[in-house]
């Protein structure tokens, strides 16, 4: 009886579970892609119900036999002592309950049969609709027919289409293209819930400056030498970061700041990109990128934003909501991040896996780009037409979405990094303990020393030479015996070496790393080579494929004039000496002069922790690439008879350039503020970067939209016999010898870089904060 009761109870539970599953499946039947599966599953369940009903009937018959045996007197004789009569009395009640269950099962089976008949009928209707779908002809969706044709031929090329319900029928194509992508109009027969007014957005959480970096170290994670390197750097600079955050918080005086949800994907550390940096951490490879990323992480965290950090493709896909497949479909849900910081490797990975969503959300991306990407290389059509071949360009982003290690070109945003600051006690200690005859060579790889015997021999006549070259078992053959090689040093020990040395000397590589700034900050003089001719993609393999020209002509060839142009242009003597290493006399004279020169430790403000926090704060608060810029607000004209449209610009009092007109309205959301604008005309062989610098200003590419007007030429007294719109990264400009004026047709090509002897360019310039070239005086 216990066995029979258990069977009955189990059967009831199984029945309820089966029916629950069927009713749940029925609720999912809104999608035509699941009808066939649901109906088949329901038919199978109907057979199960019938078999369960038969089983219960059989149990009832056996219980009936058991009851008859119970009433038999022969049965009671001899067994009465072992089986008391009262143990068999509940059998009748059990039979009643089983009969009730059987009746309920029968009733449920009838109801399920009715539901299934209706489902089959609806399925036939829907199947008919699926077979009868036609491609709509709607002028608002001109690409619909072509996309459907593509789906017919290629829908099986990526499993993500099946994930979204595509099954090869015409209707499934149209549903996907109208509801997942946006190339076709919605189908009128689709069950669509009436639009419910969305509740007002919740107020954004306010960002609060952080006072502890422990949580950031947890977020970075473990498992790679490169991650360990970055965490060590953050710990080493922790106190400086925290003090800088406190100073900036006081400077902002409680200003409201929305907390941003930020994804940081360091693409070059993923296995898919080769992760070439992690193995080099212990072998002296260039670590500038990891220095910069460590500082970016620290700055974003201390500013109080919510971070997610990934160094694997699998984590990236999970955070973005990438559907299964090969990356041709959009994301499964809206992007949950306000900003994404990544590099070129990560940018490529996102494009491969986000489908159409990449185009939709690319305005939120910030690309950490060591050397920079100029507009001529960024614009795919223009770069292709002009033959600007590069491994990294063609992204069609706003040029200021690229963020560089040094302020190479104002076309990009200057992100930077930090160097360790010294307090006054440390500065005095360094000055009193400098060894005037001690030099440290910039270069941890043995290959950097190859072919430098001549320079080293001259330097050895005057100074004791130290190196930090990696070696495993013995001294690398490229390092002469008279060099005291310390091998790779931890950051703290390397800093101590620089604090003793008088000279930090570079032999041409690596280009534009952080070490020279660290040396100058520790009281060293940096001596570097002037490249003659300048290094470029034409004469150095390293620069091939780099998407920048750096002050070159409109032939757009990447050129650098020295190992560290920032140190040469923005710091200079007495801290930085740039000489011709091919001239032995000049080189030797520079060494002797440096030995006699007294310099104090020096660090540009923009490379301090506070300077970097200030800069990133301004970018996050003001840079918005997802909303189009509003047109300039024009002044009210006093006379309706003016011959040309009113301009927001006016001639300066000394009539040398244009400024923002006092009578023109100012957009309070415009950034940088428009009243910092000055318009100058370049010389024929000068870039806008150089033109603005000659006037103590910085070129500001976001202001080009105010210059790109025919009336601006008139205001500057430039004669234009003809004016044409064309795609050219040097426009707006004038060819004065023939009085031809040119305006820019493609806003993505506005560029501060480049020149041509044929043109004089219109250049938008602005002021800048002392020691912070990235920001104007009122930009914070």
XYZ file of C-alpha atoms in Angstrom:
780
model
C 0.000 0.000 0.000
C 2.827 2.371 0.812
C 4.293 1.565 -2.596
C 0.989 2.193 -4.328
C 0.479 5.447 -2.406
C 3.985 6.587 -3.403
C 3.294 5.772 -7.046
C 0.104 7.800 -6.912
C 1.789 10.802 -5.285
C 4.696 10.691 -7.747
C 2.276 10.502 -10.648
C 0.403 13.551 -9.389
C 3.614 15.564 -9.015
C 4.776 14.540 -12.480
C 1.415 15.530 -13.890
C 1.491 18.982 -12.313
C 5.077 19.587 -13.452
C 4.266 18.562 -17.023
C 1.223 20.768 -17.185
C 3.097 23.684 -15.628
C 5.779 23.384 -18.280
C 3.213 23.275 -21.052
C 1.380 26.328 -19.769
C 4.713 28.179 -19.394
C 5.640 27.200 -22.927
C 2.264 28.414 -24.090
C 2.992 31.838 -22.649
C 6.080 32.027 -24.845
C 4.005 31.414 -27.925
C 3.973 35.049 -28.994
C 6.911 34.373 -31.292
C 6.136 32.461 -34.534
C 9.602 30.932 -34.329
C 8.557 28.712 -31.347
C 5.066 27.586 -32.395
C 6.094 24.379 -34.104
C 8.172 23.284 -31.153
C 5.444 24.144 -28.673
C 2.747 22.278 -30.550
C 4.830 19.155 -30.933
C 5.741 19.284 -27.245
C 2.079 19.681 -26.322
C 1.030 16.705 -28.484
C 3.574 14.545 -26.732
C 2.263 15.760 -23.370
C -1.300 14.810 -24.378
C -0.102 11.252 -24.925
C 1.553 11.307 -21.530
C -1.709 12.405 -19.908
C -3.575 9.519 -21.522
C -0.993 6.997 -20.341
C -1.128 8.434 -16.810
C -4.944 8.124 -16.833
C -4.678 4.497 -17.897
C -2.157 3.851 -15.103
C -4.507 5.318 -12.494
C -7.370 3.134 -13.750
C -5.158 0.089 -13.395
C -4.256 1.137 -9.841
C -7.939 1.478 -9.004
C -8.633 -2.061 -10.230
C -5.801 -3.461 -8.135
C -6.984 -1.564 -5.055
C -10.454 -3.010 -5.643
C -8.983 -6.540 -5.559
C -7.105 -5.640 -2.394
C -10.328 -4.451 -0.750
C -12.090 -7.715 -1.547
C -9.219 -9.662 0.008
C -9.540 -7.491 3.088
C -13.168 -8.600 3.643
C -12.343 -12.292 3.259
C -12.538 -14.244 6.589
C -9.892 -16.676 5.368
C -7.528 -13.821 5.023
C -7.997 -12.769 8.654
C -7.412 -16.230 10.078
C -3.852 -16.880 11.209
C -2.707 -13.396 10.220
C -4.783 -11.399 12.657
C -2.006 -11.308 15.246
C 0.565 -10.045 12.764
C -1.670 -7.621 10.737
C -4.220 -5.807 12.881
C -7.494 -5.093 11.109
C -7.274 -1.306 11.632
C -4.210 -1.106 9.391
C -6.358 -1.950 6.329
C -9.270 0.347 6.986
C -7.873 3.459 5.215
C -7.823 1.536 1.920
C -11.331 2.668 1.075
C -10.409 6.318 1.605
C -7.289 5.879 -0.512
C -9.370 4.483 -3.351
C -11.683 7.475 -3.147
C -8.740 9.839 -3.404
C -7.271 7.940 -6.365
C -10.658 8.013 -8.090
C -10.812 11.783 -7.567
C -7.308 12.167 -8.997
C -8.247 10.071 -12.024
C -11.336 12.226 -12.601
C -9.229 15.394 -12.363
C -6.699 13.955 -14.805
C -9.505 13.161 -17.220
C -10.902 16.694 -16.940
C -7.456 18.226 -17.391
C -6.823 16.009 -20.414
C -10.017 17.327 -22.036
C -9.014 20.941 -21.363
C -5.475 20.394 -22.657
C -6.923 18.794 -25.789
C -9.002 21.938 -26.379
C -5.953 24.181 -25.818
C -3.907 22.111 -28.235
C -6.570 22.268 -30.912
C -6.610 26.068 -30.614
C -2.782 26.131 -30.721
C -2.731 24.050 -33.876
C -5.307 26.337 -35.464
C -3.315 29.453 -34.499
C -0.135 27.764 -35.681
C -1.649 27.177 -39.093
C -2.678 30.826 -39.268
C 0.786 31.981 -38.266
C 2.407 29.498 -40.644
C 0.327 30.964 -43.394
C 1.489 34.435 -42.463
C 5.077 33.262 -42.453
C 4.702 31.910 -45.950
C 2.883 34.973 -47.244
C 5.292 37.718 -46.058
C 6.341 40.191 -48.716
C 9.165 42.692 -48.586
C 7.557 46.086 -47.815
C 8.206 48.977 -50.162
C 8.756 51.884 -47.830
C 10.908 54.857 -48.920
C 11.893 55.332 -45.277
C 13.643 51.947 -45.407
C 15.469 51.921 -48.754
C 17.874 49.124 -47.751
C 15.189 46.644 -46.697
C 14.957 44.668 -49.946
C 18.714 44.372 -50.279
C 19.076 43.194 -46.689
C 16.375 40.553 -47.159
C 18.153 39.324 -50.274
C 21.371 39.084 -48.296
C 19.610 37.160 -45.515
C 18.217 34.652 -48.002
C 21.699 33.794 -49.161
C 23.698 34.170 -45.959
C 21.510 33.734 -42.881
C 23.237 30.456 -41.996
C 26.687 32.086 -42.134
C 26.453 33.099 -38.462
C 24.623 31.247 -35.657
C 23.614 34.572 -34.146
C 20.773 34.890 -36.673
C 19.221 31.635 -35.435
C 19.753 32.882 -31.876
C 17.446 35.803 -32.718
C 14.848 33.457 -34.268
C 15.707 33.465 -37.974
C 14.703 30.090 -39.466
C 15.010 30.645 -43.211
C 11.467 31.893 -43.836
C 10.720 35.257 -45.357
C 8.855 36.454 -42.294
C 11.698 35.569 -39.951
C 14.011 37.699 -42.109
C 11.636 40.663 -41.931
C 11.053 40.291 -38.193
C 14.791 40.207 -37.558
C 15.496 43.167 -39.859
C 12.741 45.266 -38.261
C 12.989 44.311 -34.590
C 16.636 43.361 -34.026
C 18.217 45.473 -36.734
C 16.525 48.545 -38.199
C 16.556 48.149 -41.969
C 12.863 47.212 -42.439
C 9.584 48.662 -41.098
C 7.714 46.815 -38.309
C 5.263 44.181 -39.519
C 1.636 45.203 -38.821
C 0.474 41.681 -37.848
C 3.099 41.287 -35.132
C 1.725 41.268 -31.581
C 3.294 44.403 -30.186
C 2.564 45.625 -26.693
C 1.077 49.095 -26.630
C 3.705 51.666 -25.866
C 3.715 52.461 -22.185
C 5.143 55.841 -21.235
C 8.550 55.169 -19.796
C 9.069 56.459 -16.282
C 11.265 59.532 -15.959
C 14.954 58.618 -15.724
C 16.284 58.240 -12.237
C 18.706 60.948 -11.124
C 22.269 59.983 -11.851
C 24.446 58.906 -8.979
C 26.932 61.625 -8.151
C 30.605 60.775 -8.409
C 32.563 61.070 -5.187
C 36.332 61.230 -4.964
C 37.784 57.995 -3.609
C 40.202 57.871 -0.677
C 41.404 54.269 -0.920
C 42.864 52.408 -3.895
C 42.413 48.887 -2.469
C 39.203 48.274 -4.419
C 40.909 49.272 -7.670
C 43.678 46.721 -7.091
C 40.989 44.044 -6.690
C 39.302 45.114 -9.921
C 42.548 44.839 -11.894
C 42.846 41.174 -10.999
C 45.779 38.772 -11.288
C 47.262 36.189 -13.598
C 49.515 38.296 -15.815
C 52.910 39.859 -15.197
C 51.668 43.024 -16.871
C 48.817 43.324 -14.354
C 51.259 42.831 -11.490
C 53.448 45.587 -12.961
C 50.526 48.015 -13.113
C 49.390 47.220 -9.573
C 52.916 47.788 -8.230
C 53.013 51.167 -9.960
C 49.641 52.178 -8.495
C 50.763 51.164 -4.994
C 54.033 53.069 -5.397
C 52.252 56.304 -6.364
C 49.213 55.799 -4.116
C 49.927 58.617 -1.662
C 50.621 61.100 -4.451
C 47.376 60.114 -6.176
C 45.350 60.522 -2.982
C 46.833 63.946 -2.170
C 46.198 65.097 -5.748
C 42.573 63.923 -5.571
C 42.057 65.922 -2.386
C 43.487 69.064 -4.013
C 41.283 68.715 -7.091
C 38.212 68.107 -4.925
C 38.890 71.380 -3.118
C 39.459 73.150 -6.431
C 36.095 71.993 -7.821
C 34.326 73.223 -4.643
C 31.600 70.593 -4.531
C 30.670 70.855 -8.203
C 28.130 68.202 -9.235
C 29.603 65.353 -11.293
C 27.592 62.438 -12.680
C 29.100 59.048 -12.011
C 29.861 57.310 -15.302
C 29.745 53.557 -15.898
C 33.043 52.875 -17.644
C 34.386 49.745 -19.301
C 38.175 49.543 -19.590
C 39.263 46.895 -22.092
C 43.036 46.643 -22.500
C 43.115 44.883 -25.853
C 46.869 44.442 -26.217
C 46.881 42.229 -23.091
C 44.346 39.736 -24.479
C 45.519 36.334 -25.658
C 43.859 36.943 -29.027
C 46.154 39.914 -29.684
C 49.229 37.922 -28.649
C 49.780 39.682 -25.285
C 53.322 40.528 -26.357
C 53.848 42.859 -23.403
C 53.424 40.484 -20.455
C 56.473 38.316 -21.319
C 58.551 41.488 -21.828
C 57.833 42.886 -18.378
C 60.667 40.800 -16.954
C 62.970 41.303 -19.933
C 63.195 45.053 -20.209
C 60.786 45.610 -23.070
C 59.106 49.011 -23.551
C 56.567 49.411 -20.756
C 55.285 52.894 -21.600
C 51.827 51.603 -22.546
C 51.437 49.793 -19.225
C 52.637 52.868 -17.317
C 49.965 54.922 -19.052
C 47.194 52.353 -18.506
C 48.036 52.055 -14.804
C 47.736 55.834 -14.443
C 44.471 55.964 -16.408
C 42.944 53.316 -14.141
C 44.044 55.191 -11.034
C 42.670 58.522 -12.301
C 39.271 57.143 -13.369
C 38.858 55.313 -10.073
C 39.849 58.245 -7.868
C 37.432 60.521 -9.735
C 34.666 58.265 -8.413
C 33.427 56.476 -11.527
C 32.150 52.891 -11.682
C 34.694 50.702 -13.495
C 34.771 47.284 -15.155
C 38.224 46.126 -16.269
C 38.815 43.365 -18.821
C 41.924 41.835 -20.360
C 40.222 38.935 -22.137
C 37.927 38.690 -25.129
C 35.512 36.408 -23.273
C 35.023 38.995 -20.516
C 34.546 41.725 -23.104
C 31.786 39.751 -24.841
C 30.076 39.080 -21.529
C 30.122 42.737 -20.434
C 28.863 43.990 -23.809
C 26.101 41.383 -24.198
C 27.436 39.890 -27.434
C 25.091 37.194 -28.870
C 26.568 33.754 -29.636
C 28.034 33.497 -33.098
C 30.625 35.246 -35.221
C 29.776 38.846 -34.414
C 27.439 39.848 -37.248
C 24.423 40.607 -35.045
C 23.797 43.577 -32.742
C 24.101 43.324 -28.974
C 21.296 41.568 -27.120
C 20.558 44.597 -24.934
C 21.440 48.318 -24.762
C 25.049 49.057 -23.919
C 25.293 49.464 -20.127
C 28.405 51.677 -20.253
C 28.601 55.437 -20.714
C 32.241 55.245 -21.820
C 34.633 52.575 -23.071
C 38.380 53.085 -22.823
C 40.358 50.725 -25.041
C 43.263 50.589 -27.493
C 43.517 49.746 -31.186
C 43.502 45.992 -30.470
C 40.376 46.344 -28.348
C 38.740 48.587 -30.937
C 39.215 45.900 -33.565
C 37.828 43.238 -31.233
C 34.727 45.309 -30.490
C 34.083 45.904 -34.172
C 34.336 42.169 -34.878
C 31.882 41.176 -32.155
C 29.357 44.016 -31.818
C 27.868 43.931 -35.328
C 25.803 47.011 -36.140
C 25.946 48.030 -32.494
C 29.544 49.114 -32.987
C 28.450 51.905 -35.305
C 25.682 52.860 -32.892
C 27.893 53.043 -29.806
C 31.305 53.997 -31.159
C 30.733 57.586 -30.023
C 31.248 56.305 -26.461
C 34.687 54.880 -27.209
C 37.959 56.522 -26.163
C 41.029 55.032 -27.852
C 44.338 55.136 -25.975
C 46.657 55.745 -28.912
C 50.379 56.180 -28.170
C 51.402 58.030 -31.335
C 48.118 59.611 -32.361
C 45.777 59.351 -35.361
C 45.389 62.356 -37.616
C 42.160 63.094 -39.529
C 43.658 62.311 -42.947
C 44.249 58.729 -41.814
C 41.059 58.401 -39.774
C 38.617 59.135 -42.624
C 38.345 55.869 -44.551
C 37.192 57.228 -47.921
C 39.680 60.089 -47.936
C 42.618 57.935 -46.811
C 41.807 55.370 -49.489
C 41.537 57.969 -52.252
C 44.757 59.727 -51.217
C 46.734 56.534 -50.616
C 47.383 57.084 -46.908
C 48.195 53.459 -46.205
C 48.251 52.526 -42.541
C 47.750 49.512 -40.319
C 45.669 51.382 -37.779
C 43.497 54.048 -39.419
C 40.171 54.160 -41.289
C 37.920 54.270 -38.186
C 35.855 57.391 -38.995
C 35.818 58.427 -35.346
C 35.954 61.992 -34.155
C 39.734 62.643 -34.063
C 39.536 63.822 -30.442
C 38.312 60.343 -29.460
C 41.943 59.240 -29.860
C 43.936 59.938 -26.694
C 47.718 60.177 -26.839
C 50.655 59.773 -24.473
C 52.082 63.183 -25.403
C 50.425 66.272 -26.951
C 51.654 65.420 -30.449
C 48.809 67.076 -32.282
C 45.760 68.999 -31.035
C 43.687 66.896 -33.444
C 43.702 64.217 -30.736
C 43.034 64.510 -27.012
C 46.124 64.482 -24.819
C 45.718 61.765 -22.174
C 49.281 61.507 -20.827
C 50.578 59.715 -17.721
C 52.272 60.801 -14.481
C 55.793 60.993 -13.128
C 56.728 60.888 -9.473
C 56.745 64.285 -7.763
C 59.353 65.345 -5.215
C 58.770 67.367 -2.101
C 61.111 70.189 -1.201
C 63.234 68.031 1.123
C 63.753 65.440 -1.595
C 64.617 68.121 -4.143
C 67.284 69.605 -1.893
C 68.715 66.168 -1.112
C 68.998 65.357 -4.829
C 70.724 68.639 -5.633
C 73.309 68.094 -2.905
C 74.013 64.465 -3.843
C 74.279 64.672 -7.632
C 77.365 63.062 -9.133
C 78.360 65.356 -11.997
C 80.395 62.625 -13.704
C 77.665 59.941 -13.704
C 75.510 59.103 -16.753
C 72.673 56.580 -17.212
C 71.859 55.255 -20.672
C 68.191 55.159 -21.752
C 67.612 51.637 -23.024
C 66.864 48.301 -21.331
C 67.176 46.177 -24.476
C 70.641 45.184 -25.691
C 69.739 45.975 -29.313
C 69.504 49.693 -28.445
C 73.247 49.727 -27.647
C 74.303 48.149 -30.915
C 76.430 50.451 -33.086
C 76.778 53.123 -30.357
C 80.439 52.386 -29.496
C 81.601 55.751 -30.846
C 79.286 57.804 -28.618
C 79.996 55.624 -25.608
C 83.751 56.009 -26.056
C 83.443 59.830 -26.092
C 81.108 59.800 -23.110
C 83.432 57.450 -21.195
C 86.221 60.074 -21.371
C 84.217 62.340 -19.062
C 81.611 60.272 -17.190
C 81.022 56.938 -15.497
C 78.386 55.141 -17.565
C 75.602 53.048 -16.022
C 73.086 50.817 -17.785
C 69.969 48.824 -16.895
C 70.100 46.223 -19.668
C 68.361 42.899 -19.267
C 70.548 39.779 -19.363
C 69.992 36.187 -18.294
C 73.418 34.631 -17.656
C 76.116 37.007 -18.861
C 76.711 40.567 -20.004
C 75.128 41.252 -23.414
C 77.878 41.613 -26.056
C 76.471 44.988 -27.187
C 77.275 46.552 -23.783
C 80.971 47.554 -23.467
C 82.985 46.312 -20.495
C 83.479 49.839 -19.103
C 79.697 50.218 -18.587
C 78.418 49.365 -15.119
C 75.301 47.362 -15.979
C 72.783 46.914 -13.154
C 70.421 44.677 -15.113
C 66.722 45.312 -14.839
C 65.885 47.326 -11.741
C 62.603 47.681 -9.851
C 61.058 51.120 -10.277
C 62.184 52.338 -6.848
C 65.817 51.338 -7.420
C 65.789 52.883 -10.902
C 64.548 56.148 -9.361
C 67.436 56.084 -6.878
C 69.901 55.642 -9.748
C 68.454 58.656 -11.576
C 68.651 60.766 -8.424
C 72.417 60.305 -8.337
C 73.099 60.691 -12.065
C 73.815 63.973 -13.804
C 73.025 62.849 -17.354
C 70.344 60.629 -18.881
C 71.302 59.898 -22.484
C 69.163 58.466 -25.270
C 70.414 56.663 -28.367
C 67.341 57.175 -30.565
C 65.016 54.447 -29.283
C 62.500 53.884 -27.732
C 60.564 56.809 -29.154
C 58.629 59.065 -26.782
C 58.650 56.930 -23.658
C 58.012 58.068 -20.072
C 61.608 57.550 -18.817
C 63.042 60.930 -19.986
C 60.359 62.804 -18.000
C 61.141 60.670 -14.944
C 64.842 61.493 -15.350
C 64.198 65.243 -15.685
C 61.895 65.093 -12.648
C 64.815 63.578 -10.704
C 67.221 66.346 -11.650
C 68.923 64.764 -14.688
C 69.720 66.501 -17.956
C 68.334 64.560 -20.906
C 70.635 64.380 -23.953
C 69.107 63.049 -27.170
C 69.870 62.805 -30.866
C 68.497 65.118 -33.513
C 67.382 63.036 -36.482
C 68.758 64.326 -39.761
C 66.907 63.498 -41.909
C 63.834 63.099 -39.667
C 62.727 59.517 -39.054
C 59.645 58.512 -40.981
C 57.883 55.579 -42.593
C 60.144 56.090 -45.612
C 63.402 55.402 -43.786
C 62.454 53.527 -40.601
C 60.449 50.307 -40.369
C 59.127 51.218 -36.927
C 56.985 54.056 -38.321
C 55.443 52.156 -41.229
C 51.679 52.053 -40.821
C 51.492 54.731 -38.124
C 48.392 56.905 -38.777
C 49.990 60.325 -38.324
C 52.210 62.778 -40.165
C 53.459 65.101 -37.397
C 53.857 68.443 -39.081
C 54.652 66.984 -42.511
C 53.480 68.328 -45.844
C 50.289 67.222 -47.528
C 52.183 64.143 -48.704
C 51.498 63.079 -45.113
C 54.642 61.180 -44.177
C 55.166 60.362 -40.508
C 58.243 62.289 -39.299
C 59.880 62.870 -35.932
C 62.866 65.139 -35.550
C 64.237 63.598 -32.340
C 63.797 60.681 -29.986
C 61.468 62.670 -27.745
C 59.804 65.651 -29.530
C 57.783 66.648 -26.455
C 60.938 67.038 -24.360
C 62.542 69.007 -27.195
C 59.600 71.348 -27.885
C 57.868 71.765 -24.507
C 60.808 71.560 -22.074
C 64.071 72.318 -23.914
C 67.289 73.673 -22.401
C 68.734 73.501 -19.829
C 66.837 70.279 -19.018
C 66.840 68.861 -22.559
C 69.642 68.981 -25.107
C 69.063 67.828 -28.678
C 72.245 67.513 -30.743
C 73.476 65.933 -33.963
C 75.104 62.632 -32.957
C 76.751 62.432 -36.373
C 78.839 65.437 -35.370
C 81.335 64.169 -32.778
C 82.509 67.642 -31.869
C 78.971 68.877 -31.181
C 78.239 65.785 -29.128
C 81.412 66.115 -27.015
C 80.876 69.844 -26.462
C 77.347 69.182 -25.246
C 78.587 66.584 -22.726
C 81.171 68.964 -21.279
C 78.657 71.823 -21.022
C 76.075 69.611 -19.340
C 78.609 68.598 -16.682
C 79.016 72.243 -15.697
C 75.298 73.095 -15.842
C 73.230 73.118 -12.657
C 69.573 72.183 -13.040
C 66.765 71.680 -10.561
C 64.375 68.731 -10.750
C 61.550 69.716 -13.088
C 58.197 68.120 -13.881
C 55.571 69.769 -16.139
C 52.289 70.202 -14.275
C 50.396 68.199 -16.918
C 52.442 65.126 -15.961
C 51.670 65.366 -12.240
C 48.893 63.333 -10.631
C 46.807 66.465 -10.147
C 47.377 67.570 -13.734
C 46.196 64.228 -15.105
C 43.169 64.086 -12.793
C 42.238 67.615 -13.844
C 42.515 66.739 -17.526
C 40.528 63.484 -17.381
C 37.846 65.133 -15.242
C 37.400 67.833 -17.887
C 37.209 65.290 -20.716
C 34.598 63.157 -18.953
C 32.454 66.150 -18.004
C 32.588 68.018 -21.307
C 33.514 65.767 -24.241
C 30.350 64.396 -25.828
C 30.676 62.754 -29.233
C 27.177 61.238 -29.238
C 25.293 64.502 -29.746
C 25.840 66.676 -32.773
C 27.243 70.131 -32.261
C 24.732 72.914 -32.433
C 25.260 75.547 -35.148
C 26.940 78.752 -34.048
C 24.684 81.359 -32.549
C 24.825 84.479 -34.683
C 24.712 88.080 -33.433
C 21.641 90.166 -34.026
C 22.221 92.317 -37.084
C 21.280 95.965 -36.936
C 20.796 96.358 -40.669
C 18.774 93.942 -42.814
C 20.633 95.193 -45.874
C 23.926 93.490 -45.037
C 25.469 91.858 -48.057
C 26.743 88.714 -46.269
C 25.296 86.568 -43.488
C 26.141 87.708 -39.998
C 29.162 86.037 -38.464
C 29.769 85.306 -34.771
C 33.357 86.459 -35.358
C 34.718 89.985 -35.366
C 38.021 91.609 -36.272
C 40.366 92.112 -33.330
C 41.193 95.696 -32.270
C 44.601 95.537 -33.962
C 43.025 93.958 -37.087
C 45.464 91.026 -37.146
C 43.014 88.204 -36.465
C 39.399 87.380 -35.634
C 37.880 86.855 -32.195
C 34.426 85.890 -30.948
C 32.143 88.874 -31.354
C 31.027 90.510 -28.073
C 27.512 90.794 -29.556
C 27.297 87.089 -30.490
C 25.457 84.721 -28.205
C 27.404 82.042 -26.364
C 26.285 78.453 -26.035
C 26.804 77.630 -22.331
C 27.307 73.952 -23.200
C 29.979 74.594 -25.841
C 33.383 73.261 -24.854
C 35.949 74.721 -25.035
C 34.148 78.047 -24.420
C 33.892 80.007 -27.669
C 35.280 83.235 -26.218
C 38.715 81.567 -26.088
C 38.752 81.411 -29.925
C 41.161 83.385 -32.113
C 41.365 82.960 -35.909
C 44.757 83.393 -37.542
C 45.931 82.878 -41.123
C 49.016 80.665 -41.516
C 52.051 81.255 -43.638
C 52.332 79.067 -46.720
C 54.723 76.535 -45.143
C 53.214 76.410 -41.657
C 50.686 74.054 -40.137
C 47.903 75.386 -37.942
C 49.637 73.784 -34.957
C 52.756 75.820 -35.642
C 50.803 78.974 -36.519
C 48.939 78.983 -33.205
C 52.110 78.187 -31.268
C 53.854 81.214 -32.784
C 51.148 83.379 -31.218
C 51.385 81.683 -27.815
C 48.229 79.690 -28.450
C 47.097 76.132 -29.184
C 45.208 74.958 -32.272
C 41.662 73.862 -31.344
C 40.074 71.630 -34.034
C 36.567 71.784 -32.525
C 36.464 75.482 -33.528
C 36.941 74.800 -37.257
C 33.143 74.759 -37.705
C 33.065 78.506 -36.978
C 35.733 79.221 -39.615
C 34.352 77.090 -42.414
C 32.305 79.928 -43.937
C 32.790 82.130 -46.946
C 32.198 85.331 -44.948
C 35.225 84.583 -42.746
C 37.499 85.112 -45.771
C 35.853 88.497 -46.297
C 36.321 89.472 -42.661
C 40.037 88.714 -42.998
C 40.199 90.824 -46.203
C 41.019 87.764 -48.313
C 39.951 88.051 -51.929
C 38.123 84.999 -53.265
C 37.425 84.922 -57.005
C 35.920 81.466 -56.426
C 34.955 79.393 -53.394
C 34.581 75.626 -53.475
C 33.745 72.875 -50.982
C 36.092 69.885 -51.156
C 37.386 67.038 -48.979
C 40.897 68.032 -47.934
C 42.516 67.939 -44.512
C 44.170 71.336 -45.214
C 40.878 73.218 -45.706
C 39.613 75.860 -45.075
C 42.463 77.568 -46.921
C 43.219 80.082 -49.655
C 45.493 79.824 -52.679
C 46.459 83.492 -52.730
C 48.316 83.531 -56.041
C 45.122 82.623 -57.907
C 42.577 84.022 -55.369
C 40.850 80.669 -54.926
C 39.251 79.851 -51.579
C 38.396 76.381 -50.332
C 36.026 75.238 -47.602
C 35.919 71.848 -45.919
C 33.254 69.436 -47.167
C 33.835 66.699 -44.556
C 33.905 67.777 -40.860
C 35.877 64.665 -39.848
C 38.792 66.060 -41.892
C 39.196 69.290 -39.914
C 42.867 69.086 -38.951
C 45.503 71.205 -37.238
C 48.259 69.161 -38.918
C 49.623 69.406 -42.443
C 50.628 72.168 -44.840
C 51.178 72.832 -48.508
C 53.261 75.650 -49.964
C 50.315 76.438 -52.226
C 47.916 77.338 -49.380
C 47.539 79.667 -46.442
C 45.273 77.994 -43.929
C 42.578 79.435 -41.661
C 43.562 78.316 -38.158
C 41.386 78.195 -35.018
C 43.502 78.916 -31.933
C 42.768 79.184 -28.215
C 44.517 80.043 -24.981
C 45.605 77.364 -22.492
C 46.176 76.901 -18.792
C 49.710 77.329 -17.517
C 51.331 73.874 -17.613
C 48.168 72.251 -18.990
C 48.169 72.595 -22.772
C 45.096 70.364 -23.187
C 42.769 72.799 -21.425
C 41.906 76.432 -22.063
C 41.937 78.877 -19.152
C 38.209 78.475 -18.508
C 37.934 74.813 -19.515
C 37.969 73.265 -16.070
